[in-house]
Coordinates of C-alpha atoms in Angstrom, one line a residue:
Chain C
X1 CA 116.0 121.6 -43.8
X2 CA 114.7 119.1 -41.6
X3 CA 112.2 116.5 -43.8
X4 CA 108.9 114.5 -43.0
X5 CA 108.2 110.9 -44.9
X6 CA 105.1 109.7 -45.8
X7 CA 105.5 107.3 -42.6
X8 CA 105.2 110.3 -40.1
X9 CA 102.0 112.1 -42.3
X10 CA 98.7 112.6 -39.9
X11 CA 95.9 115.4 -39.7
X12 CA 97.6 118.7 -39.2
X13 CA 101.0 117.9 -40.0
X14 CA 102.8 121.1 -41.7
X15 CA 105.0 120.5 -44.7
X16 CA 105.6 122.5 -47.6
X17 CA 105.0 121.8 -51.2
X18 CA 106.2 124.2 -53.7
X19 CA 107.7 126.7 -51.3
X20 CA 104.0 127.1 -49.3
X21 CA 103.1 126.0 -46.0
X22 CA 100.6 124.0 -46.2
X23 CA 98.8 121.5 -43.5
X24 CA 97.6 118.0 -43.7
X25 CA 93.9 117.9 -43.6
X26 CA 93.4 113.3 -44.8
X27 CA 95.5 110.9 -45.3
X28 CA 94.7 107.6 -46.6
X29 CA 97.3 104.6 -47.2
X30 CA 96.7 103.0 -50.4
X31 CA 98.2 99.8 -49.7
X32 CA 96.6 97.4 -52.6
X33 CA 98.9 94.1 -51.8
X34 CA 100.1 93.5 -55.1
X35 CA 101.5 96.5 -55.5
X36 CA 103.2 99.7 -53.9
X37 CA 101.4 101.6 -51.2
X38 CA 100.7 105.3 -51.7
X39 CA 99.7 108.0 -49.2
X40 CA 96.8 109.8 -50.8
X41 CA 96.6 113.1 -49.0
X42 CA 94.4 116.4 -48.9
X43 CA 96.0 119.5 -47.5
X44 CA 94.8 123.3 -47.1
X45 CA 97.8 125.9 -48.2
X46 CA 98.3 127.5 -45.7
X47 CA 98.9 130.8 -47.7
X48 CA 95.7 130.6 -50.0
X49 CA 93.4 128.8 -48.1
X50 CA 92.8 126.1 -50.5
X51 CA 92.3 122.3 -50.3
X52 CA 94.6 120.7 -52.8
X53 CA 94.5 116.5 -53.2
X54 CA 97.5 115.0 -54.5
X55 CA 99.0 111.1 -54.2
X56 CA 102.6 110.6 -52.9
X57 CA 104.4 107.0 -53.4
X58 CA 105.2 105.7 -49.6
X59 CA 108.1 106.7 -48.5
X60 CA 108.6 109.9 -50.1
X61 CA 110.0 112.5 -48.0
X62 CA 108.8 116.4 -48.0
X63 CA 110.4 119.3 -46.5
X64 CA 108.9 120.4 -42.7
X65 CA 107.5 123.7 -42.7
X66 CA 108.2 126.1 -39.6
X67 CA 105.1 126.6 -38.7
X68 CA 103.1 127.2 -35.4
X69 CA 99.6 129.3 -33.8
X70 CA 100.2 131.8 -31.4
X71 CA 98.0 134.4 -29.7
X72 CA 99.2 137.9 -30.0
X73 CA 97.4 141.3 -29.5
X74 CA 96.5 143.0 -32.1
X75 CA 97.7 147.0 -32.2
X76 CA 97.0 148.8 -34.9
X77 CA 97.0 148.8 -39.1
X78 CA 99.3 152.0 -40.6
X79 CA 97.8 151.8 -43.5
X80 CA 99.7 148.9 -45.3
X81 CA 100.5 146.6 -42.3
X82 CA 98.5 145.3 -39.7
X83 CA 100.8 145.0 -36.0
X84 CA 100.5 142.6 -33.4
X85 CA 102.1 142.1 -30.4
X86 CA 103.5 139.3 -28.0
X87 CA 102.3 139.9 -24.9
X88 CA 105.0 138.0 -22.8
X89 CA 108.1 139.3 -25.1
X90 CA 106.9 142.4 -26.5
X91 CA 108.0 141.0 -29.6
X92 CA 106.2 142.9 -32.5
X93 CA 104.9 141.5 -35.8
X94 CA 103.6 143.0 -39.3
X95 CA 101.1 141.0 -41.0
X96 CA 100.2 142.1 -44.7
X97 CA 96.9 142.4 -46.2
X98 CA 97.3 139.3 -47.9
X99 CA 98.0 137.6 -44.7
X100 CA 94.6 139.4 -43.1
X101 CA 92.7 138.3 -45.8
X102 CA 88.9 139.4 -45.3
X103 CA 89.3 139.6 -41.5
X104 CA 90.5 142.8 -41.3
X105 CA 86.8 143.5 -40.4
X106 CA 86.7 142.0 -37.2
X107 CA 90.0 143.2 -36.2
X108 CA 88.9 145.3 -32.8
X109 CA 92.5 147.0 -31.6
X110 CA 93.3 145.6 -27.9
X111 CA 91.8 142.0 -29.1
X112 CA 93.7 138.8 -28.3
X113 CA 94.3 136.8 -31.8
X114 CA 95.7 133.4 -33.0
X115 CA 98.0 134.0 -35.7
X116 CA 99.9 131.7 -37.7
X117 CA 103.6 132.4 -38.0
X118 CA 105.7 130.8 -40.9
X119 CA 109.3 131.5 -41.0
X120 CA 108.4 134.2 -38.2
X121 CA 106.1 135.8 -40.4
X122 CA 102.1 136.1 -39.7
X123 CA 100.5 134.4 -42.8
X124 CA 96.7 133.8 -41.6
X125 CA 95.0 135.8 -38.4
X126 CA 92.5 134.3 -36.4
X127 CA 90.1 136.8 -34.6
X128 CA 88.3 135.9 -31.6
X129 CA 85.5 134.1 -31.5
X130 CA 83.5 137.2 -30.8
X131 CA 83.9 141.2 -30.9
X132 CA 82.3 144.3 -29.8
X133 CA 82.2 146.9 -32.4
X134 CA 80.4 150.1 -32.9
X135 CA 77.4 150.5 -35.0
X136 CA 78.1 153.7 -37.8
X137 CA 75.3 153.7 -39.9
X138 CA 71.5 151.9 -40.2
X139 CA 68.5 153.3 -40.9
X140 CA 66.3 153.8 -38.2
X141 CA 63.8 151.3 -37.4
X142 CA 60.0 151.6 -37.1
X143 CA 58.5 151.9 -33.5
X144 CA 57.2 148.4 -32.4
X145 CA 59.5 146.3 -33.9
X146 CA 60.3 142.9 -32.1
X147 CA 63.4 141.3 -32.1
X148 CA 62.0 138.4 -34.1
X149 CA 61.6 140.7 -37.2
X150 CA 63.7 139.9 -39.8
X151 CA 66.2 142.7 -39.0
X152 CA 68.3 145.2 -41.1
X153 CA 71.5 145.8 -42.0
X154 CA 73.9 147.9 -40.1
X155 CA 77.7 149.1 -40.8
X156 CA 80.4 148.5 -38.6
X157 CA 83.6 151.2 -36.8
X158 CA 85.7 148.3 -38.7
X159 CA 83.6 148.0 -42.3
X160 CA 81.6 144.9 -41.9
X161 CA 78.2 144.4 -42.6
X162 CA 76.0 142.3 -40.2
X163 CA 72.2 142.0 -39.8
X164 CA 70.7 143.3 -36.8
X165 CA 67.4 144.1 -35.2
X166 CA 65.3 147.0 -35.9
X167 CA 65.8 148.2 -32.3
X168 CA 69.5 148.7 -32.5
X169 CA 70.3 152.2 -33.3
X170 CA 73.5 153.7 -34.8
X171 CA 76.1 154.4 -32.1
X172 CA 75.0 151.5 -30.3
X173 CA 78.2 148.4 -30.1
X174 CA 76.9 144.8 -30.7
X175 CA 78.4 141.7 -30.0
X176 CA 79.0 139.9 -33.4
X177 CA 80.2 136.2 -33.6
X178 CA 83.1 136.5 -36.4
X179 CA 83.0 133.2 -37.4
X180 CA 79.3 133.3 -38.6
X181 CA 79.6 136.9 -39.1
X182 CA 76.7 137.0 -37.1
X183 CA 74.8 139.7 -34.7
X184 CA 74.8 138.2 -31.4
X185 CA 73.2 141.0 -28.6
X186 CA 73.9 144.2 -27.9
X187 CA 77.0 145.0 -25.7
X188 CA 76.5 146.4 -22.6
Chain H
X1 CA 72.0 103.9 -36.3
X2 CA 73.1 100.3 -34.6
X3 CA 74.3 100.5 -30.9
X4 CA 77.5 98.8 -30.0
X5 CA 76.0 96.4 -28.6
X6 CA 74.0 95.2 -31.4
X7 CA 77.0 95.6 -33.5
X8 CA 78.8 92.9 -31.6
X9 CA 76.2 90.8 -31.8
X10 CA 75.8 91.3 -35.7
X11 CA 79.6 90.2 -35.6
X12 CA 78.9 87.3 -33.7
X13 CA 76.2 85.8 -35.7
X14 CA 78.2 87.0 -39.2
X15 CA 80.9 84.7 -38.0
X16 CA 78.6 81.6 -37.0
X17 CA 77.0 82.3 -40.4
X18 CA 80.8 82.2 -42.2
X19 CA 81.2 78.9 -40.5
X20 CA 78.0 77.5 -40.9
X21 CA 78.6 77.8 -44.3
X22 CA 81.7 75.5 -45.0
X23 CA 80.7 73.0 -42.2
X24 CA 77.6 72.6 -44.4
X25 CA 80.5 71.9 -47.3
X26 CA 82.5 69.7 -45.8
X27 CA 85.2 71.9 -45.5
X28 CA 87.1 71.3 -42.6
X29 CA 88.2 74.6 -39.6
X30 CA 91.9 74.9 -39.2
X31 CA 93.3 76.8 -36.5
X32 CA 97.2 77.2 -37.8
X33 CA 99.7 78.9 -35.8
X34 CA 100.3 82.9 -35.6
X35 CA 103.9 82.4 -34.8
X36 CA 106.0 81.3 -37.5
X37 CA 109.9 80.9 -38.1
X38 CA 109.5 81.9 -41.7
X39 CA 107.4 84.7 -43.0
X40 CA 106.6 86.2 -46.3
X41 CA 109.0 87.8 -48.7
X42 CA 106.3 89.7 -50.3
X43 CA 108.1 92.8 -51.0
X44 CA 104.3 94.8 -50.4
X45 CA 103.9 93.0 -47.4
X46 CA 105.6 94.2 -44.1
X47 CA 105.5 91.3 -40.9
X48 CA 105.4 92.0 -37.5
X49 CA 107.4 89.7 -35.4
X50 CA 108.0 89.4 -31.6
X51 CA 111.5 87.5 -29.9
X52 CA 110.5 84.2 -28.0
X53 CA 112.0 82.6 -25.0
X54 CA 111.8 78.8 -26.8
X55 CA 112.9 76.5 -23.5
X56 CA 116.4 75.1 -24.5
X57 CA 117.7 77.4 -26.4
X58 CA 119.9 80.1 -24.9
X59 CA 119.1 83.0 -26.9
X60 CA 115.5 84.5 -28.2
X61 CA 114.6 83.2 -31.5
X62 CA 112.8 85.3 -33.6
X63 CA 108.9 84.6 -34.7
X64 CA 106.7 86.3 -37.6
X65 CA 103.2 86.8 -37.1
X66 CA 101.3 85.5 -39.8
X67 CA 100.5 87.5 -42.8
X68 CA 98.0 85.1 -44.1
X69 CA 97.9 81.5 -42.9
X70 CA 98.4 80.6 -46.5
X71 CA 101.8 78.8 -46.1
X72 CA 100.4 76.2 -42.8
X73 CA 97.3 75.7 -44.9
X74 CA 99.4 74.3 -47.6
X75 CA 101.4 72.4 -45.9
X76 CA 98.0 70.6 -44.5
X77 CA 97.3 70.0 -48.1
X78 CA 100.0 68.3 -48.8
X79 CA 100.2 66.0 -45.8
X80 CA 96.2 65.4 -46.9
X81 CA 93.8 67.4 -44.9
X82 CA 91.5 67.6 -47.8
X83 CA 89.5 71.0 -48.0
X84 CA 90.1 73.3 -45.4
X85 CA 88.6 76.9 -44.4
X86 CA 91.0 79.5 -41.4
X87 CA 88.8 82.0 -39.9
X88 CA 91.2 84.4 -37.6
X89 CA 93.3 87.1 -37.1
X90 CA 96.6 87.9 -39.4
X91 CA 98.7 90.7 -38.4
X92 CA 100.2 93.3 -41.8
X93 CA 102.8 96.3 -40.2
X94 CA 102.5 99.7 -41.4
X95 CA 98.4 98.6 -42.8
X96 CA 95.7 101.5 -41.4
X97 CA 93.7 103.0 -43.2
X98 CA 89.3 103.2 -42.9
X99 CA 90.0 99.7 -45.0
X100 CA 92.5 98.5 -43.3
X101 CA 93.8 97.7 -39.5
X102 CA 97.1 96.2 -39.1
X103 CA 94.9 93.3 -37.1
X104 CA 92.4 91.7 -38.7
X105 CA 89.9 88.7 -39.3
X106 CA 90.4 86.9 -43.0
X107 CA 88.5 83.9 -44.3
X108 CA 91.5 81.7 -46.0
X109 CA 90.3 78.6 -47.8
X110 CA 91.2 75.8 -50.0
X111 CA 89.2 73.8 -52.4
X112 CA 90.4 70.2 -53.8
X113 CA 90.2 69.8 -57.6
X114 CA 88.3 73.2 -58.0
X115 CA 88.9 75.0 -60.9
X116 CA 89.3 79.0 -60.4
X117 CA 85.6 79.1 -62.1
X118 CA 84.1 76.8 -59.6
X119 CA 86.1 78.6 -56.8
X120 CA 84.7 82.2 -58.3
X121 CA 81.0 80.4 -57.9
X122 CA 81.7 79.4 -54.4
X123 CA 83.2 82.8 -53.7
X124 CA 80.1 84.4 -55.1
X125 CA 77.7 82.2 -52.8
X126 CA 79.0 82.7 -49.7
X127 CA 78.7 86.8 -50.5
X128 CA 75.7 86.4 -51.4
X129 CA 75.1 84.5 -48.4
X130 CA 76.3 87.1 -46.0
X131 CA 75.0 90.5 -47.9
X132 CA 71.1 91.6 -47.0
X133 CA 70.4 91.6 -50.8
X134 CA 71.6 89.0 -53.3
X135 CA 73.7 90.3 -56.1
X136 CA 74.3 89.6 -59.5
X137 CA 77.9 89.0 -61.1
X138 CA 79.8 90.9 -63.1
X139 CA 83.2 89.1 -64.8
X140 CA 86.0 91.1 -66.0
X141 CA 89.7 90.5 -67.2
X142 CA 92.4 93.0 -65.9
X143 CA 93.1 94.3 -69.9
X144 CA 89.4 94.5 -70.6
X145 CA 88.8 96.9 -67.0
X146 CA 91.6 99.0 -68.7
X147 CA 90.0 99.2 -72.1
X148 CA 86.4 99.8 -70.3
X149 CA 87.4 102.3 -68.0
X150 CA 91.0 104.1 -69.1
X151 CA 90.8 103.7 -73.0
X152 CA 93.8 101.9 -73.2
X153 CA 93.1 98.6 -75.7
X154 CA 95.6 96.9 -74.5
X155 CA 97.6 97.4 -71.6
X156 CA 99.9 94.6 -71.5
X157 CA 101.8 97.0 -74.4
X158 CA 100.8 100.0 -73.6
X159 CA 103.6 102.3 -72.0
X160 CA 104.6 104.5 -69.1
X161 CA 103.4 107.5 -70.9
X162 CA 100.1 106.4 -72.2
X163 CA 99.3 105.3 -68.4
X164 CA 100.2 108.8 -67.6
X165 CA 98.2 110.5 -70.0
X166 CA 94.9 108.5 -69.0
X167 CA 95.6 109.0 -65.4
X168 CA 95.8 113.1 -65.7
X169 CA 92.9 112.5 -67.9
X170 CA 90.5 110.7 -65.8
X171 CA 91.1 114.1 -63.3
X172 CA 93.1 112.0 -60.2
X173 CA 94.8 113.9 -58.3
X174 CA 99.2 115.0 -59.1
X175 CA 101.2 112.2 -58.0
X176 CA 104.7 112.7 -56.5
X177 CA 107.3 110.4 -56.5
X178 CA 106.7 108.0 -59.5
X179 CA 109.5 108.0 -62.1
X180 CA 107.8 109.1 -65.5
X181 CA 108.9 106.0 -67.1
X182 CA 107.8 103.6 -64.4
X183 CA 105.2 102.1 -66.3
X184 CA 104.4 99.1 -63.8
X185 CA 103.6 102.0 -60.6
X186 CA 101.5 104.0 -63.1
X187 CA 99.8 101.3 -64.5
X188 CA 98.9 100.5 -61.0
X189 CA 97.8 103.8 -60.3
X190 CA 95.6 103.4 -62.8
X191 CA 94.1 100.4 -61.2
X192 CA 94.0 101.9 -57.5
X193 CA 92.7 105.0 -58.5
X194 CA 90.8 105.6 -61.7
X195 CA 89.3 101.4 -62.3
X196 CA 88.8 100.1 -58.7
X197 CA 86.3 102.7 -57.2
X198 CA 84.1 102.1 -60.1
X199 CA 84.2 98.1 -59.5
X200 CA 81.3 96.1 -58.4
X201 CA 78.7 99.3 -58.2
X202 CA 75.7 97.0 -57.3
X203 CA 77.5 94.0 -58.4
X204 CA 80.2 91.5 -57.5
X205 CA 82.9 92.3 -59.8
X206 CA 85.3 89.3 -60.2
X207 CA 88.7 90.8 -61.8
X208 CA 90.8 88.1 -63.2
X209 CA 93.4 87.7 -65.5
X210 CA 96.7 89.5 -63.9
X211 CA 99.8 89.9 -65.3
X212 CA 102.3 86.8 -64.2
X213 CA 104.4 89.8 -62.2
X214 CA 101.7 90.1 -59.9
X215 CA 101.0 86.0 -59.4
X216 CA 102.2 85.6 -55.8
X217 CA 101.6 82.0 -55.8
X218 CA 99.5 81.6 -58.6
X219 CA 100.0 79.2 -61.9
X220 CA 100.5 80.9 -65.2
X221 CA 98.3 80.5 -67.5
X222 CA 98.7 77.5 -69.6
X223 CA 98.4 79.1 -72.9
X224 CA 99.5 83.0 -72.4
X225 CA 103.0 83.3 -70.3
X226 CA 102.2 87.2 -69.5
X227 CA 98.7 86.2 -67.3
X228 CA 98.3 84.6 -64.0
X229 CA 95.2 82.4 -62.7
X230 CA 94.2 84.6 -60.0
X231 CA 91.4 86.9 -59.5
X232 CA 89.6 89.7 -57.6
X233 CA 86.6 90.1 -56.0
X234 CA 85.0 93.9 -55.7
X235 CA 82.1 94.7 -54.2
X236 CA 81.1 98.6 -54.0
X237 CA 84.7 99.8 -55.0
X238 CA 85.9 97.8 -52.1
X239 CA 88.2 94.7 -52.9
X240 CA 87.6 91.7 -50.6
X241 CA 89.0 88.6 -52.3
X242 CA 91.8 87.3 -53.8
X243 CA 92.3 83.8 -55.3
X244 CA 94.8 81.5 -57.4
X245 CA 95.0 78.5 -58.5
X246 CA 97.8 77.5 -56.8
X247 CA 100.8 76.9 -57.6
X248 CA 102.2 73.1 -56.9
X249 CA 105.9 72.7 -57.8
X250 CA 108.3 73.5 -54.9
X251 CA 111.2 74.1 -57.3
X252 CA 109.0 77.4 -58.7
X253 CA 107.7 78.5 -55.0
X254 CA 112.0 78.7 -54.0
X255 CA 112.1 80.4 -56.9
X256 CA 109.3 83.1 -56.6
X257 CA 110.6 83.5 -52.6
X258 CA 113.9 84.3 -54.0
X259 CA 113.1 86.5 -56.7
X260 CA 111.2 88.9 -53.6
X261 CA 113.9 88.3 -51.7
X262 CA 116.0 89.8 -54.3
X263 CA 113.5 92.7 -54.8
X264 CA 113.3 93.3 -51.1
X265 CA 116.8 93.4 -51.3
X266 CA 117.0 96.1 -54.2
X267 CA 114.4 98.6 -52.4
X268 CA 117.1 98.2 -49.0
X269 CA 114.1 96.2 -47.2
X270 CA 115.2 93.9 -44.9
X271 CA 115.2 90.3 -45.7
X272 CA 113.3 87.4 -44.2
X273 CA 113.9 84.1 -43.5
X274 CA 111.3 81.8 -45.8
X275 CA 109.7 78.9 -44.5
X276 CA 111.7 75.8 -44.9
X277 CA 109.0 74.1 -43.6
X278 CA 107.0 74.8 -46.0
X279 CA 109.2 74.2 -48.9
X280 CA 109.9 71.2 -47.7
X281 CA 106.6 69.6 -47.5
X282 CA 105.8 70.5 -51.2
X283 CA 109.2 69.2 -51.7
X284 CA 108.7 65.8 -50.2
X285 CA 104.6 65.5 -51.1
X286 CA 103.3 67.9 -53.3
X287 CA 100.4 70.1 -53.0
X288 CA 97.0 68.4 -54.7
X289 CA 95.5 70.5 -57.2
X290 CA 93.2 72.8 -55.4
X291 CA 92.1 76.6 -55.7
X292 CA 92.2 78.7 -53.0
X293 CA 91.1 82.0 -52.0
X294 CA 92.0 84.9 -49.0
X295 CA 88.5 86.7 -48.2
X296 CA 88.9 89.9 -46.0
X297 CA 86.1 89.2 -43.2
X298 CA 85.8 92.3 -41.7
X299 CA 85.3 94.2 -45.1
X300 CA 82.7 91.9 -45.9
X301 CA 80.9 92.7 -42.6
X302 CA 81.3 96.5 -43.4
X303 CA 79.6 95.9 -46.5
X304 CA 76.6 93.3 -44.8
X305 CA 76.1 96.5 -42.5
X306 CA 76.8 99.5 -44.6
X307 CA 79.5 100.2 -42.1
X308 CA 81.8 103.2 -44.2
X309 CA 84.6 102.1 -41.2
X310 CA 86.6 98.7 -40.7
X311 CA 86.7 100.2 -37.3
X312 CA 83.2 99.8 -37.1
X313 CA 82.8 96.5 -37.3
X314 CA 85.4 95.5 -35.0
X315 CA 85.7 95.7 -31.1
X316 CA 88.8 97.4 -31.3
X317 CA 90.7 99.3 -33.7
X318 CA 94.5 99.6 -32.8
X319 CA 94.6 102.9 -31.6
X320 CA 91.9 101.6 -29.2
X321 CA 93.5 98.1 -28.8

């Protein structure tokens, strides 16, 4: 397995510690003079989504993880696997719900993702910035209501939850930024 | 929020003011080369060096850029210069970090018949001088920052283990790579990580007191073989001086270059060639007693300005350069 040293570390760098992709997020150099320098670095596991800190002597070497983004479409879940699809190859991939994580709610069949493949395998999905989805259910809102009301909440075709105006009525589809999980305007 | 502009003009005067401040002393400007034949076999400290076309000689000959103009300033001393300040660039490969730039400006200088207390004073005015609000001082030996700020009572004793044990407790993050029974790396770990971010908080913490490994080219002390006669100055967690009083016999600065050597040698490093010229001087005059002391000018600036950034303060950072 190919290795990285300390030397090579930088923002985004992909190395595994303890079996788990994970990706450089700061690295400092310790370099005190006197003594031996020390990379202190904090990196996001890839798998978990957490920011770990911890402080290598320089020169230490880590193993490189196989890891890269592409964009795939996504197809459809079967109940226990979500699919995606490489557009150029037609190469097919399953990614597990542990993989989806909570964004299984903005996953809109068709859609063009960024997913992270390690060893081949989708770990994290990406949806796009923003989606169309159909409302199912919110109560109906009152006649006169402007759009600078403080809005209501409607359910999603995929599950999520988002605040919207009064005026939109089940059946309607919204645009919803998924990032801020946020109602954006009404689709057309 | 201070526009380039003004920046560079902040830097400008800051330097003036540097000067200003030893010409008022007596202390004389040296300009010593960049270029050297020999350079430093301080295993911590990697140089850069470039191949020179030298008329009449048929092959490039190999130059180190200076580390520190410490050896050239030296050699001044001996041949009589009296007190002299270097204000300029020194060049450390492998050194970037918010802190740190592998170029950068350091205030070097050397005092005649100072003592290391009347070199700490000095070092304490000319802060003072430079910083927006004057700050008291705050004096601290290396074994008593242990005892203050890791428990340890006495850490010239203490081993590998008990280092570990008050690193994991003071909540620092896992470190990889350190043997557990390396007690000199974890004993700097505690230093680097756990005393020196809490050092001169609103102060100017001077750390003295090292142990002799880490003297460079300072004297022992006279009465306790395991400390040297150097110190540290920290100001806001940041350290920005160093000083010794220096060491004068020649036969002990061959044997403190060869014992790095030696080291550099053991972690595969590649060796350097030391400077004969400088050896040779102490050999044939010897260097007065004097103090001296290595101040990092840009960090100082970052600290006058509240700059979090060395790249701040500078015009250029490498990657810009």
């Amino acid at each position: 397995m190919a290795t990285v040293s300390t030397n090579e570390f930088k923002n985004g760098l992909k190395f595994l510690m303890d079996g788990q992709p994970c990706s450089i997020v700061e690295n400092t150099i310790v370099q005190p003079g006197k003594g031996q320098a020390f990379n202190r670095v904090k990196y996001r596991n890839l798998m978990t989504g957490r920011v770990l800190e911890k402080t290598f002597k320089s020169g230490e070497k880590v193993d490189a993880a196989d890891v890269h983004e592409t964009g795939l479409q996504y197809l459809y879940n079967d109940g226990e696997f979500w699919h995606f699809m490489d557009e150029v190859t037609f190469d097919q991939y399953q990614a597990s719900a542990a993989a989806i994580g909570d964004m299984a709610k903005w996953l809109v069949e068709q859609d063009h993702c960024v997913v992270t493949l390690f060893n081949g395998d989708p770990i994290s999905v990406t949806p796009p910035k923003q989606v169309v989805l159909e409302i199912v259910e919110t109560d109906p809102g009152l006649k006169g209501d402007t759009a600078d009301s403080t809005g209501k909440p409607a359910t999603l075709s995929t599950g999520a939850v988002v605040k919207v105006p009064l005026f939109v009525q089940q059946g309607e589809k919204v645009i919803v930024n998924t990032e801020k999980g946020e109602y954006v305007s009404r689709a057309k | 929020m201070m526009t380039r502009r003004e920046r560079l003009q902040q830097r400008s005067q800051f330097l003036q003011q540097l000067r200003a401040f030893f010409y008022a002393r007596d202390c004389l400007e040296v300009d010593t080369p960049l270029l050297s034949q020999g350079a430093t076999p301080d295993v911590h400290l990697r140089s850069l060096s470039s191949w020179v076309q030298v008329p009449g000689y048929a092959e490039k000959r190999r130059y180190y850029w200076q580390t520190s103009p410490e050896y050239p300033m030296k050699r001044l001393l001996c041949e009589g210069s009296g007190d002299i300040f270097y204000l300029g660039k020194v060049f450390r490969d492998g050194d970037l970090s918010p802190r740190h730039q592998i170029e950068f400006t350091l205030l070097e200088w050397y005092r005649l018949d100072f003592s290391l207390t009347q070199l700490i004073t000095e070092v304490v005015e000319l802060i003072n001088h430079i910083l927006p609000q004057t700050r008291t001082v705050e004096y601290l030996s290396y074994a008593q920052a242990f005892a203050q700020f890791c428990g340890i009572t006495d850490i010239f004793t203490a081993s590998a283990a008990q280092c570990r044990v008050a690193l994991e407790q003071s909540g620092a993050p896992e470190v990889v790579g350190v043997a557990p029974e390396d007690k000199v790396l974890w004993e700097q770990l505690l230093l680097t990580e756990v005393i020196e971010p809490q050092l001169g908080n609103g102060v100017i913490t001077v750390l003295s007191d090292f142990p002799a490994r880490d003297a460079a080219l300072a004297k022992i002390h006279p009465e306790n073989p395991l400390l040297a006669q150097r110190f540290e100055v920290f100001v806001d967690a940041m350290e920005l001086a160093n000083g010794y009083d220096e060491l004068a016999d020649a036969v002990l600065y061959r044997q403190r270059f060869n014992e790095s050597l030696q080291q550099r040698a053991a972690q595969q490093l590649a060796g350097v060639p030391l400077d004969e010229h400088l050896l040779q001087t102490l050999a044939d005059y010897p260097l007065p007693a004097c103090s001296g002391v290595a101040l990092g000018a840009d960090r100082l600036l970052m600290l006058a300005l509240g700059a979090q950034r060395i790249d701040e303060v500078i015009c250029f950072g490498v990657e810009q350069a």
